[in-house]
Amino acid sequence: MSITFQVHRRDGAARTGSLATPHGVVETPMFMPVGTQATVKGLTPDQIAATGATIILGNTYHLTLRPGDELIAEMGGLHRFMCWDKPILTDSGGFQVFSLTSQRKITDAGAKFRSHIDGSPLELTPEKAVEIQQNLGSDIAMVLDECPPGDAPPDAMRDAVRRTILWAERCKRHHTRPDQSLFAIVQGGTDLDLRAECARELVAMDFPGYALGGFSVGEAPAAMHVALPTCAALLPDHKPRYLMGVGRPEDLLEGVAAGIDLFDCVMPTRSGRNALAFTYDGPLRLRNARHRRDPAPLESGCPCYTCGHFSRAYLHHLFAADEMLGPTLLSLHNVAFYLRLMADARAAIVDGRFGLFRDRCLARWHPAP
Amino acid sequence: MSITFQVHRRDGAARTGSLATPHGVVETPMFMPVGTQATVKGLTPDQIAATGATIILGNTYHLTLRPGDELIAEMGGLHRFMCWDKPILTDSGGFQVFSLTSQRKITDAGAKFRSHIDGSPLELTPEKAVEIQQNLGSDIAMVLDECPPGDAPPDAMRDAVRRTILWAERCKRHHTRPDQSLFAIVQGGTDLDLRAECARELVAMDFPGYALGGFSVGEAPAAMHVALPTCAALLPDHKPRYLMGVGRPEDLLEGVAAGIDLFDCVMPTRSGRNALAFTYDGPLRLRNARHRRDPAPLESGCPCYTCGHFSRAYLHHLFAADEMLGPTLLSLHNVAFYLRLMADARAAIVDGRFGLFRDRCLARWHPAP
C-alpha cells in the first residue's frame, strides 16, 4: 500500500486528516479539481497550484481514448505529461461509460460501448480499467464500478451492486503497481440496505480507501444529504472516504459533516466558464448587467489572483466580449473558493465549531424565506 | 510631451534606443503584443509580463464600443481596468473603421459607419478619437488616419493622404492630456512620393513620434520590404518610429533593418490559437500528427513557461482535445518568441552584427531551393 492516512481531529462525524501519497501529503477534508483531459480546463499547473490545490483528478475514460494511456506511459506518466508533480487520483471510467457512451452492453465480463468521440467500438473490463490507470501512474486508482442512474428500478440497482462487488475483486487481483493505491466504490443508490451490503463485502476485501459512488447521477440533493451520514458510517473509520462527483459548496459541507475526506466535481470550472462565481455571500452571475460598472472584486478578502487584481466590471466585460480570459479568471477563483471552503472547514473542525460554520454558510446561501 | 526617446547604438539604419513613458521605459526595437479588448487574448497580465513584454497595444475602436471609454475612465483608466501597469499604446480606431465596419461614409469631418457588433450607427472624428484615447489614458495615443487598401486607385490614395494630414492637425490641436503623447501616422501606400509628401507635412507639425500606416492592409510583403528603408528614412531620426500592424518575424527583422523601433501584430496570439508556433527553426503546426509522441519542447533553449514545462506531445493533445490551455500555452510561447527575437536583434545591433543575424534568420526560415 503506497498511501497512509491518519485522522487528526474530530468534531462530530467530521474529521481532519493527512493522506500521504508518493507525490505528497493531502490535508483532508480536501477538494480535488477535475483535470478530465490531462488539464484542469483553462488553467496552467502553476495557476492550479496557486489556488491551493494539492491533489487533482484525471479521467481514465477520456485519457484512454485521447491521447491514450500507453502514449502517456511512454511520456513518463500523467504527472510528467501534464506537468503536475503533486498527487493525482484517477477514476475508473465507469461513470463516463454510463453517462457519455452509446450502444452500451453490460455483462459480468465488462462494458461494451461506442466512443463518444468517433463512435468506435470499445470495451472496458475491470482488468483493463486497472491496466489503464497503472499506465497513467496516478497515486490513487479507482475500481471499475457499475453506475446506474439514481432512479434505476430496484432489480437493476441490485444487479449493479452485485457486479460492482465482483469487479472490485477482479480489479484488486489484477492490480500490481506498488506506488499506486486502489480504492473501492460503494454503490446502491438511496437504498441503504443495499449500500450496507455493498460496503460490507468491499470492506471485507480490505482496500486502502473507499468511495461513495452514484450520488452525482440524478440524485436529489436533499435525499443525498439524508443518506450521507449513514453511508459514510458504513466505511472504515481509519481509511480515507471519498464522495465521488459531488458537488455544490453546500453538498461539500454536508459531506464533511458526514465524515467524508475527499471530493471532486467539475462545478467550479464548468461554472467558471459559464460566468458563475462562487463566494461566501452566495453565487454571482457575472453576465448580469448590474456588474457592468462595479469596481469591487468578486469577493472582498479572497486571496486568489482574480480577486487580487480585477474588478467585477472587468470580468463582466470579458464575458460580454467573449474573451478566453473570463473563463480562466473565474475558474481560477472558483477552484480557489472551493479550496478555501475546505481549509476553513478543517480549521472549524480543529476548533470544534464545524456545525456552527456549516450552519452559518447554509443560512447565507439559502436564507429562510 | 510625456515621453522621451534616446537612440543608443546604430548598425546601418538599425538602431537601439530607450523610450521612457509615464509607465516605464521600453527598450527598442520592441514588439507590442495586441490587447484588442483590454486583454491579450488568453493571457493574464502576469503571463504577459513573464514573456518579457514591456508595452502592449489597446484598440480604441473595440474599447469605445465595448465596454466604452467613459466606463474605463470611471474605472481608473485602461491600465487599472485590465491590471497592466506598464506602458500602453492605443491605436486611433482608423484601421478598424476601414477593415471591420459596414456602410462607411468618409468626409473631411470624419467617418460615419455601422458597428461590427450590432450594426448601430457610429461616428469617429479626429476630435472623438483623441477624446476616447484620453479617456483610456494610454501612454501613447495615435492620430486618426484614413487607411485605404494598398491597391486603392491613386486618386483615393492621394485623398486619404490629404485627409490624414488634415485629421492629424485637428488631433494635435484637440489633444490636452499631459501624461500622454500623440504620434502621427504617415500614409501613402507604396507611392513613395506620396509617402514623402505626407511625412513632410506631418514632420513639420512636430509630433513626438511617427508611425508608418497602411502596410498591413493587403500590401505584398516583398513590396513592403522594398519600400520600408525609404519610408523609415522620411521620419525624424531622433524620434521613435512605429510600423503599424506588421507582422511576421521576417517582417520585423526587415523593419529593424530599416530603422523601425516599434511593432505590433496579432500574429503571435492569433497563430497561437490556431496551433501554429514560431521558433528560430521556423514554424511548427502542433495539430500535425508527427508531434503526437514527441517529448521535445516546442523550441529547445526557449526560456518561456510553455517550453520549460510541456512537450510537443502534450501540446498536440491539447489541440486535438480542443482544450483552452492549448491556445493559452502557444500564445504565451509565440509572444515570448517575438520578444526574444527583438532582444536578440537589439544585442546584434549593439555588437554591430545585425545584418548577419537577420540574414541567418531569413536563411533558416526561407532556405534557398
XYZ file of C-alpha atoms in Angstrom:
738
model
C 0.000 0.000 0.000
C 1.506 3.262 -1.135
C -0.613 5.665 0.894
C -1.025 6.253 4.589
C -3.937 8.015 6.216
C -4.138 9.493 9.668
C -7.154 11.070 11.319
C -6.100 14.063 13.417
C -9.115 15.827 14.915
C -12.844 15.140 15.151
C -15.939 17.289 15.517
C -18.998 15.046 15.469
C -18.588 12.790 12.460
C -16.467 15.411 10.699
C -12.721 14.859 10.873
C -9.416 16.261 9.691
C -6.642 14.009 8.487
C -3.495 13.636 6.397
C -3.329 11.451 3.335
C 0.306 10.764 2.407
C 0.883 9.704 -1.209
C 4.009 9.143 -3.329
C 3.644 12.712 -4.658
C 2.965 14.490 -1.377
C 0.632 14.888 1.565
C -3.002 15.945 1.231
C -4.697 17.566 4.224
C -8.311 16.399 4.467
C -11.149 17.223 4.027
C -9.952 18.231 0.564
C -11.495 19.087 -2.778
C -9.871 17.766 -5.983
C -10.196 19.977 -9.102
C -11.070 17.891 -12.157
C -8.500 17.570 -14.941
C -10.562 15.472 -17.344
C -8.295 15.511 -20.383
C -4.925 15.963 -18.606
C -5.720 19.641 -17.971
C -7.888 21.452 -15.464
C -9.743 23.429 -18.126
C -8.207 26.840 -18.779
C -5.592 26.740 -16.002
C -1.848 26.139 -16.104
C -0.369 23.840 -13.441
C 1.135 26.942 -11.798
C -2.288 28.565 -11.620
C -3.831 25.369 -10.213
C -1.170 25.141 -7.522
C -1.688 28.825 -6.696
C -5.354 28.113 -5.857
C -4.095 25.893 -3.033
C -4.922 22.597 -4.776
C -2.755 19.717 -3.539
C -4.402 16.872 -5.487
C -6.289 16.762 -8.778
C -8.425 14.169 -10.553
C -7.864 12.686 -14.014
C -10.423 10.797 -16.109
C -9.472 7.300 -17.196
C -12.164 7.080 -19.877
C -11.168 10.339 -21.585
C -7.435 9.724 -21.332
C -7.519 6.189 -22.728
C -9.468 7.489 -25.719
C -7.251 10.535 -26.218
C -4.251 10.688 -26.218
C -4.164 7.053 -24.995
C -2.817 5.673 -21.730
C 0.092 3.917 -23.453
C 1.226 7.159 -25.008
C 1.023 8.822 -21.585
C 3.070 5.976 -20.069
C 5.647 6.431 -22.849
C 5.801 10.162 -21.986
C 6.642 9.302 -18.366
C 3.139 9.062 -16.888
C 0.324 11.514 -16.315
C 2.192 13.653 -13.750
C 5.011 14.356 -16.158
C 2.782 14.592 -19.262
C 0.652 17.387 -17.789
C 3.422 18.775 -15.577
C 1.627 18.330 -12.241
C 4.006 16.934 -9.636
C 1.513 16.716 -6.773
C -0.881 13.790 -6.150
C -3.355 12.630 -8.797
C -6.408 10.418 -8.351
C -7.873 8.773 -11.433
C -11.414 7.497 -11.682
C -12.033 4.138 -13.342
C -14.050 5.327 -16.324
C -17.181 3.635 -15.027
C -19.151 6.836 -14.591
C -18.255 8.151 -18.070
C -19.124 4.817 -19.698
C -22.575 5.059 -18.129
C -23.095 8.760 -18.835
C -21.341 9.558 -22.138
C -21.320 6.491 -24.384
C -23.932 4.909 -26.647
C -24.916 1.314 -27.503
C -23.823 0.088 -24.076
C -23.890 -3.629 -23.319
C -23.014 -4.554 -19.756
C -22.255 -8.140 -18.773
C -20.306 -9.573 -15.871
C -17.287 -9.645 -18.221
C -17.313 -5.855 -18.610
C -18.839 -2.998 -20.590
C -19.004 -2.790 -24.387
C -19.929 0.576 -25.856
C -19.242 3.177 -28.546
C -16.787 6.058 -28.077
C -18.450 9.461 -27.606
C -15.778 10.957 -29.881
C -15.957 8.876 -33.042
C -18.428 6.070 -32.328
C -15.735 3.391 -32.488
C -16.479 0.179 -30.530
C -14.682 -0.112 -27.208
C -14.598 -2.416 -24.234
C -13.796 -1.693 -20.607
C -13.266 -4.574 -18.205
C -12.158 -4.418 -14.566
C -8.713 -5.639 -15.624
C -8.494 -3.095 -18.434
C -9.515 -0.252 -16.080
C -6.642 -1.237 -13.769
C -4.136 -1.506 -16.618
C -5.062 1.927 -17.949
C -4.664 3.526 -14.533
C -1.352 1.737 -13.986
C -0.200 3.241 -17.290
C -1.355 6.681 -16.175
C 0.560 6.252 -12.909
C -1.904 8.074 -10.659
C -1.286 7.963 -6.900
C -4.800 6.657 -6.311
C -6.728 4.491 -8.776
C -10.398 3.523 -8.568
C -12.000 0.134 -9.213
C -14.385 -0.200 -12.161
C -17.965 0.061 -10.909
C -21.409 -0.013 -12.473
C -23.169 3.333 -12.100
C -26.909 3.034 -12.723
C -28.964 6.233 -12.618
C -30.344 7.114 -9.171
C -33.875 6.281 -10.261
C -32.987 2.817 -11.644
C -35.505 0.063 -10.691
C -34.556 -2.000 -7.598
C -33.572 -5.054 -9.659
C -31.167 -3.039 -11.815
C -29.715 -1.420 -8.698
C -29.215 -4.811 -7.024
C -27.553 -6.182 -10.145
C -25.258 -3.176 -10.335
C -24.189 -3.688 -6.729
C -23.513 -7.391 -7.309
C -21.427 -6.561 -10.373
C -19.606 -3.704 -8.628
C -18.513 -6.151 -5.893
C -17.453 -8.761 -8.470
C -15.495 -6.197 -10.474
C -13.849 -4.736 -7.358
C -12.449 -8.137 -6.518
C -11.106 -8.619 -10.050
C -9.563 -5.127 -10.034
C -7.825 -5.848 -6.745
C -6.471 -9.151 -8.009
C -5.164 -7.539 -11.204
C -3.590 -4.508 -9.553
C 0.213 -4.700 -9.202
C 1.653 -1.191 -9.288
C 3.355 -0.664 -5.910
C 3.366 3.157 -6.000
C -0.393 3.324 -6.578
C -3.303 2.639 -4.214
C -6.598 1.191 -5.396
C -9.806 2.452 -3.766
C -13.154 0.602 -3.867
C -16.523 2.203 -4.671
C -19.745 1.553 -2.764
C -22.888 1.700 -4.912
C -26.550 1.116 -4.031
C -28.269 4.434 -4.656
C -30.507 5.578 -1.808
C -31.317 2.004 -0.765
C -29.421 1.959 2.493
C -29.667 -1.826 2.892
C -28.072 -2.269 -0.496
C -25.386 0.302 0.354
C -24.706 -1.586 3.608
C -24.404 -4.917 1.810
C -22.084 -3.438 -0.806
C -19.931 -1.768 1.842
C -19.729 -4.950 3.944
C -18.456 -7.022 1.030
C -15.936 -4.404 -0.085
C -14.676 -3.672 3.424
C -14.001 -7.385 3.839
C -11.610 -7.139 0.866
C -9.524 -4.565 2.776
C -8.986 -1.770 0.248
C -6.801 1.174 1.379
C -9.648 3.630 0.767
C -13.361 3.735 -0.036
C -15.600 5.908 -2.158
C -19.325 6.514 -2.329
C -20.453 6.404 -5.945
C -23.767 7.088 -7.590
C -24.592 10.297 -5.729
C -23.850 12.587 -8.642
C -26.117 10.667 -11.030
C -29.518 12.313 -10.788
C -29.761 12.040 -7.016
C -31.818 14.801 -5.436
C -29.524 16.799 -3.105
C -31.965 16.509 -0.175
C -32.090 12.699 -0.465
C -28.298 12.624 -0.633
C -27.931 14.803 2.458
C -30.215 12.407 4.355
C -28.393 9.285 3.138
C -24.846 10.611 3.526
C -24.257 10.174 7.289
C -25.460 6.554 7.198
C -23.498 5.761 4.040
C -20.301 7.397 5.280
C -20.548 5.449 8.544
C -20.536 2.197 6.555
C -16.930 2.923 5.536
C -13.949 2.126 7.789
C -13.193 4.988 10.124
C -9.406 4.772 9.782
C -9.361 4.879 5.973
C -9.955 7.805 3.581
C -13.540 8.307 2.403
C -14.243 9.894 -0.956
C -17.619 11.189 -2.188
C -17.388 10.984 -5.985
C -18.500 13.773 -8.306
C -20.171 15.922 -5.620
C -20.859 18.875 -5.828
C -22.114 22.303 -4.807
C -20.427 24.114 -1.881
C -23.359 23.156 0.400
C -23.010 19.492 -0.632
C -19.342 19.546 0.355
C -20.251 20.881 3.797
C -22.874 18.128 4.238
C -20.270 15.611 3.142
C -17.690 16.890 5.607
C -20.327 16.771 8.359
C -20.924 13.122 7.486
C -17.227 12.289 7.758
C -16.156 12.461 4.110
C -12.483 13.292 3.411
C -12.238 13.774 -0.362
C -14.442 15.392 -3.003
C -14.264 16.126 -6.712
C -16.576 17.972 -9.073
C -16.453 19.852 -12.387
C -18.719 22.522 -10.908
C -16.106 25.208 -10.066
C -14.505 25.057 -13.524
C -17.705 24.477 -15.521
C -19.492 27.278 -13.666
C -16.456 29.492 -14.140
C -16.659 29.014 -17.904
C -20.337 29.955 -17.681
C -19.697 33.216 -15.798
C -20.963 31.930 -12.435
C -18.727 32.711 -9.450
C -18.999 31.126 -6.008
C -18.444 33.261 -2.922
C -19.233 33.073 0.791
C -22.019 35.561 0.060
C -23.550 33.199 -2.491
C -23.172 32.899 -6.253
C -22.612 35.835 -8.634
C -23.635 35.788 -12.302
C -21.001 37.915 -13.997
C -23.008 38.382 -17.203
C -25.587 40.290 -15.208
C -25.652 43.985 -16.238
C -25.547 45.092 -12.600
C -21.815 44.219 -12.541
C -21.067 46.497 -15.523
C -19.677 49.425 -13.503
C -18.806 47.605 -10.272
C -15.202 48.315 -9.218
C -15.333 45.701 -6.404
C -13.565 42.342 -6.687
C -15.648 39.148 -6.962
C -15.249 38.586 -3.231
C -13.542 41.030 -0.919
C -10.841 39.387 1.171
C -10.416 36.458 -1.245
C -6.667 35.957 -1.692
C -6.912 34.488 -5.221
C -5.199 36.083 -8.231
C -8.520 37.093 -9.790
C -9.799 38.899 -6.697
C -6.384 40.437 -6.038
C -6.277 42.070 -9.465
C -9.604 42.524 -11.235
C -12.961 44.238 -10.759
C -16.372 42.724 -11.410
C -16.688 45.354 -14.153
C -13.625 43.940 -15.922
C -14.831 40.343 -15.543
C -18.276 41.352 -16.839
C -16.564 42.959 -19.842
C -14.511 39.814 -20.569
C -17.667 37.675 -20.713
C -19.600 40.295 -22.729
C -16.713 40.378 -25.223
C -16.406 36.567 -25.242
C -12.756 36.705 -24.191
C -10.965 33.483 -23.088
C -9.550 35.251 -20.053
C -13.027 35.430 -18.459
C -13.435 31.639 -18.125
C -9.828 31.335 -16.947
C -10.114 34.005 -14.244
C -13.484 32.744 -12.968
C -12.384 29.086 -12.946
C -9.336 30.163 -11.002
C -11.432 31.997 -8.399
C -13.972 29.172 -8.109
C -11.332 26.493 -7.565
C -9.643 28.759 -5.025
C -13.021 29.281 -3.318
C -13.663 25.525 -3.049
C -10.206 25.031 -1.557
C -10.692 27.931 0.868
C -14.008 26.402 1.896
C -12.201 23.141 2.662
C -9.403 24.944 4.542
C -11.995 26.848 6.584
C -13.848 23.577 7.249
C -10.629 21.963 8.509
C -9.956 24.943 10.779
C -13.528 24.806 12.092
C -13.175 21.072 12.871
C -9.931 21.701 14.727
C -11.695 24.416 16.767
C -14.728 22.217 17.436
C -17.089 24.649 15.712
C -17.749 22.919 12.401
C -21.508 22.654 12.959
C -21.728 26.391 13.503
C -19.554 27.067 10.453
C -21.749 24.865 8.264
C -24.994 26.352 9.577
C -23.779 29.902 9.011
C -22.746 29.096 5.424
C -26.065 27.409 4.658
C -28.027 30.293 6.195
C -26.147 32.743 3.983
C -26.609 30.665 0.839
C -30.218 29.644 1.481
C -31.715 32.365 3.679
C -35.022 31.451 5.355
C -37.936 32.889 3.393
C 5.448 65.896 -24.143
C 5.313 62.962 -21.767
C 7.805 60.633 -23.439
C 11.497 60.893 -24.122
C 13.398 58.860 -26.685
C 17.103 58.281 -26.931
C 18.960 56.409 -29.638
C 21.835 54.405 -28.145
C 23.600 52.349 -30.804
C 23.438 52.056 -34.575
C 24.234 49.329 -37.080
C 23.434 50.586 -40.567
C 19.948 52.068 -40.361
C 19.070 49.761 -37.472
C 19.252 51.304 -34.030
C 18.662 50.589 -30.368
C 17.034 53.112 -28.096
C 15.070 53.774 -24.923
C 11.555 55.116 -24.930
C 10.670 56.495 -21.490
C 6.925 56.760 -20.774
C 4.887 57.600 -17.660
C 4.545 53.839 -17.004
C 8.142 52.794 -17.580
C 10.958 52.532 -20.075
C 10.755 50.488 -23.285
C 13.982 49.272 -24.862
C 13.709 49.450 -28.656
C 13.365 47.843 -31.136
C 10.365 46.372 -29.329
C 7.301 44.338 -30.233
C 3.946 45.201 -28.607
C 1.513 42.304 -28.026
C -2.021 43.271 -29.019
C -4.674 43.548 -26.300
C -7.627 44.383 -28.525
C -10.450 44.208 -25.976
C -8.454 45.122 -22.831
C -6.908 41.629 -22.768
C -4.108 39.984 -24.709
C -6.230 37.001 -25.693
C -5.875 34.058 -23.314
C -3.103 35.534 -21.136
C -3.183 37.066 -17.670
C -1.154 40.258 -17.124
C 1.324 38.155 -15.117
C 1.754 35.786 -18.038
C 2.184 38.700 -20.463
C 4.847 40.280 -18.255
C 6.606 36.896 -17.964
C 7.039 36.796 -21.748
C 9.238 39.878 -21.424
C 6.644 42.318 -22.803
C 7.165 45.886 -21.574
C 4.460 47.630 -23.623
C 1.168 46.431 -25.099
C -1.339 47.838 -27.562
C -5.039 48.513 -26.978
C -7.678 49.087 -29.681
C -9.615 52.337 -29.472
C -12.371 51.171 -31.812
C -13.102 47.964 -29.858
C -12.855 49.607 -26.447
C -15.135 52.534 -27.228
C -17.769 50.064 -28.437
C -17.323 47.689 -25.504
C -17.140 48.348 -22.576
C -16.934 52.064 -23.517
C -14.080 54.507 -22.935
C -16.068 56.507 -20.373
C -16.637 53.387 -18.299
C -12.917 52.621 -18.493
C -12.110 56.196 -17.382
C -14.546 55.755 -14.473
C -12.707 52.541 -13.534
C -9.408 54.440 -13.349
C -8.232 54.103 -16.951
C -7.158 51.226 -19.125
C -4.033 50.355 -17.111
C -6.030 49.860 -13.943
C -9.059 48.280 -15.669
C -7.002 45.473 -17.211
C -4.372 45.460 -14.459
C -1.382 46.222 -16.689
C 0.895 48.777 -15.035
C 3.467 49.018 -17.826
C 3.175 51.274 -20.911
C 0.200 51.040 -23.277
C -0.110 52.416 -26.801
C -3.594 52.813 -28.255
C -4.333 53.000 -31.949
C -6.867 55.561 -33.148
C -9.523 53.191 -34.454
C -8.893 54.262 -38.061
C -7.696 50.871 -39.223
C -10.660 49.042 -37.627
C -13.159 51.513 -39.094
C -11.739 50.757 -42.534
C -11.458 46.996 -42.080
C -14.347 45.911 -39.814
C -17.324 48.220 -40.271
C -20.049 48.465 -42.907
C -21.878 51.371 -44.606
C -18.829 53.612 -44.247
C -19.102 57.258 -45.297
C -15.866 59.237 -45.081
C -15.842 63.013 -45.340
C -13.353 65.586 -44.142
C -15.485 65.850 -40.991
C -14.845 62.222 -40.043
C -16.058 58.664 -40.589
C -19.693 57.515 -40.276
C -20.246 53.765 -40.177
C -22.099 50.851 -38.585
C -20.777 48.918 -35.567
C -19.470 45.426 -36.410
C -21.145 44.158 -33.210
C -24.749 45.292 -33.532
C -24.918 47.427 -36.670
C -25.678 50.598 -34.704
C -24.683 53.884 -36.424
C -21.468 55.453 -35.131
C -19.217 58.355 -35.951
C -15.495 58.762 -35.421
C -13.923 62.176 -35.888
C -10.320 63.219 -35.208
C -11.503 65.005 -32.058
C -13.519 61.999 -30.908
C -10.535 59.637 -31.461
C -8.434 61.890 -29.225
C -11.133 62.113 -26.544
C -11.542 58.338 -26.434
C -7.809 57.795 -26.066
C -7.606 60.466 -23.373
C -10.320 58.563 -21.524
C -8.391 55.315 -21.932
C -5.261 57.016 -20.576
C -2.737 55.229 -22.748
C 0.876 56.420 -22.635
C 0.930 56.838 -26.403
C -2.121 57.737 -28.492
C -2.346 57.733 -32.285
C -3.958 60.304 -34.576
C -6.990 59.283 -36.622
C -5.902 58.396 -40.132
C -7.589 57.184 -43.298
C -6.427 53.694 -44.247
C -7.297 52.855 -47.826
C -6.444 49.347 -49.064
C -2.961 49.016 -50.572
C -4.418 48.608 -54.057
C -6.625 51.719 -53.859
C -6.558 53.878 -57.044
C -4.062 56.787 -56.997
C -6.810 59.404 -56.549
C -8.228 57.635 -53.498
C -4.742 57.258 -52.054
C -3.987 60.943 -52.583
C -7.270 61.919 -50.972
C -6.555 59.651 -47.997
C -3.172 61.297 -47.501
C -4.673 64.783 -47.685
C -7.312 63.819 -45.132
C -4.777 62.057 -42.888
C -2.750 65.275 -42.740
C -5.859 67.361 -42.059
C -7.013 64.986 -39.322
C -3.541 64.815 -37.736
C -3.569 68.580 -37.319
C -7.037 68.522 -35.743
C -5.999 65.668 -33.402
C -2.947 67.621 -32.296
C -4.982 70.739 -31.649
C -7.561 68.801 -29.624
C -5.079 66.785 -27.564
C -4.631 68.043 -23.991
C -3.698 65.144 -21.733
C -0.218 65.929 -20.364
C 0.707 62.349 -19.436
C 0.004 61.045 -22.946
C 1.958 61.504 -26.182
C 0.280 61.693 -29.561
C 2.009 60.076 -32.540
C 1.262 60.881 -36.185
C 0.752 58.303 -38.952
C 2.261 58.531 -42.433
C 0.071 57.037 -45.175
C 0.597 56.844 -48.943
C 0.791 53.139 -49.740
C 3.722 52.178 -51.941
C 3.749 55.557 -53.706
C 6.971 56.888 -52.266
C 6.332 60.457 -53.457
C 3.024 60.456 -51.630
C 4.661 58.983 -48.529
C 7.330 61.717 -48.700
C 4.739 64.445 -49.019
C 2.708 63.057 -46.128
C 5.814 62.707 -43.957
C 7.000 66.232 -44.767
C 3.689 67.793 -43.702
C 3.453 65.742 -40.517
C 7.087 66.248 -39.531
C 6.531 69.998 -39.829
C 3.842 69.656 -37.135
C 6.463 68.287 -34.721
C 4.795 65.192 -33.235
C 6.776 63.315 -30.549
C 6.713 60.104 -32.622
C 5.774 58.841 -36.065
C 4.201 55.690 -37.456
C 4.024 54.114 -40.878
C 0.440 53.019 -41.566
C -1.122 51.113 -44.409
C 1.486 48.355 -44.671
C -0.661 45.693 -43.079
C -3.604 46.301 -45.422
C -3.104 43.999 -48.367
C 0.458 45.093 -49.067
C 2.619 42.336 -50.564
C 5.491 41.639 -48.131
C 8.138 41.973 -50.861
C 6.836 45.411 -51.886
C 6.823 46.443 -48.231
C 10.404 45.275 -47.710
C 11.491 47.371 -50.698
C 9.566 50.459 -49.561
C 10.484 50.274 -45.877
C 14.015 51.751 -45.865
C 12.905 54.785 -47.872
C 9.747 55.276 -45.809
C 11.537 54.901 -42.475
C 14.159 57.439 -43.573
C 11.369 60.000 -44.130
C 10.742 60.020 -40.358
C 12.839 62.105 -37.937
C 15.901 60.206 -36.795
C 15.687 61.324 -33.157
C 12.052 60.299 -32.654
C 10.509 56.836 -32.238
C 9.320 55.135 -35.421
C 6.479 52.651 -35.325
C 5.475 50.238 -38.117
C 1.782 49.561 -37.512
C 0.229 46.091 -37.624
C 3.297 44.297 -39.032
C 3.856 41.315 -38.939
C 5.676 38.043 -39.424
C 9.068 37.508 -37.715
C 10.857 38.175 -41.024
C 8.916 41.436 -41.467
C 10.054 42.603 -38.036
C 13.686 41.972 -38.988
C 13.250 43.941 -42.235
C 11.649 46.723 -40.205
C 14.506 46.801 -37.702
C 16.996 46.885 -40.588
C 15.146 49.921 -41.962
C 15.371 51.746 -38.626
C 11.939 50.973 -37.130
C 11.676 50.998 -33.310
C 8.171 49.690 -32.524
C 5.956 46.944 -33.938
C 2.585 45.395 -33.148
C 0.703 42.486 -34.667
C -1.979 39.960 -33.700
C 0.046 37.224 -35.393
C 1.694 35.618 -32.326
C -1.607 35.335 -30.418
C -3.828 34.545 -33.405
C -1.391 31.899 -34.665
C -1.116 30.531 -31.134
C -4.875 29.990 -31.025
C -4.580 28.199 -34.354
C -1.875 25.786 -33.160
C 0.960 27.472 -35.081
C 4.145 28.060 -33.088
C 7.029 30.332 -34.134
C 10.607 29.241 -33.453
C 14.099 30.115 -34.699
C 13.925 26.874 -36.682
C 10.757 28.045 -38.426
C 7.074 27.500 -37.696
C 5.582 24.326 -36.156
C 1.997 23.213 -36.728
C 1.053 21.485 -33.484
C -2.006 19.757 -34.926
C 0.311 17.760 -37.190
C 0.284 14.053 -36.207
C 4.096 13.929 -36.262
C 4.103 15.735 -32.897
C 1.870 13.101 -31.251
C 4.666 11.236 -29.437
C 7.332 13.955 -29.430
C 8.711 14.510 -25.913
C 10.714 17.593 -27.004
C 9.633 21.134 -26.091
C 8.422 23.497 -28.838
C 11.884 25.037 -29.034
C 14.829 23.785 -27.064
C 16.547 26.539 -25.099
C 13.465 28.797 -25.130
C 13.077 30.160 -21.587
C 9.277 30.594 -21.772
C 6.883 28.821 -19.381
C 5.490 26.618 -22.150
C 8.886 25.344 -23.306
C 10.108 24.970 -19.724
C 7.240 22.634 -18.823
C 5.491 20.905 -21.709
C 6.238 18.537 -24.575
C 5.060 18.875 -28.150
C 3.105 15.655 -27.494
C 1.171 17.360 -24.692
C 0.513 20.496 -26.769
C -0.623 18.317 -29.687
C -3.003 16.549 -27.303
C -4.452 19.851 -26.006
C -5.312 20.972 -29.549
C -6.643 17.523 -30.516
C -8.883 17.592 -27.434
C -9.899 21.228 -28.085
C -8.690 22.331 -24.650
C -8.386 26.075 -23.848
C -4.941 25.549 -22.396
C -3.517 24.837 -25.893
C -4.224 28.355 -27.256
C -3.005 29.882 -23.986
C 0.310 27.978 -23.921
C 1.039 28.566 -27.618
C 0.124 32.279 -27.454
C 2.432 32.557 -24.485
C 5.328 30.938 -26.360
C 4.729 32.969 -29.528
C 4.657 36.299 -27.704
C 7.804 35.256 -25.817
C 9.422 34.290 -29.150
C 8.640 37.697 -30.713
C 10.123 39.432 -27.678
C 13.208 37.205 -27.719
C 13.629 37.995 -31.416
C 13.586 41.705 -30.550
C 16.014 41.222 -27.638
C 18.366 39.265 -29.916
C 18.042 41.976 -32.575
C 18.983 44.649 -30.006
C 22.000 42.609 -28.906
C 23.053 42.117 -32.536
C 22.820 45.867 -33.205
C 24.952 46.610 -30.150
C 27.545 44.111 -31.427
C 27.448 45.522 -34.960
C 26.329 42.203 -36.442
C 22.639 42.841 -37.095
C 22.937 42.207 -40.856
C 24.432 38.804 -40.197
C 21.770 37.996 -37.590
C 18.981 38.931 -39.991
C 20.492 37.016 -42.905
C 20.941 33.880 -40.798
C 17.330 34.029 -39.599
C 15.985 34.546 -43.107
C 18.140 31.705 -44.471
C 16.757 29.376 -41.807
C 13.143 30.425 -42.392
C 13.340 30.584 -46.199
C 16.125 28.190 -47.243
C 17.318 28.575 -50.823
C 15.667 25.968 -53.064
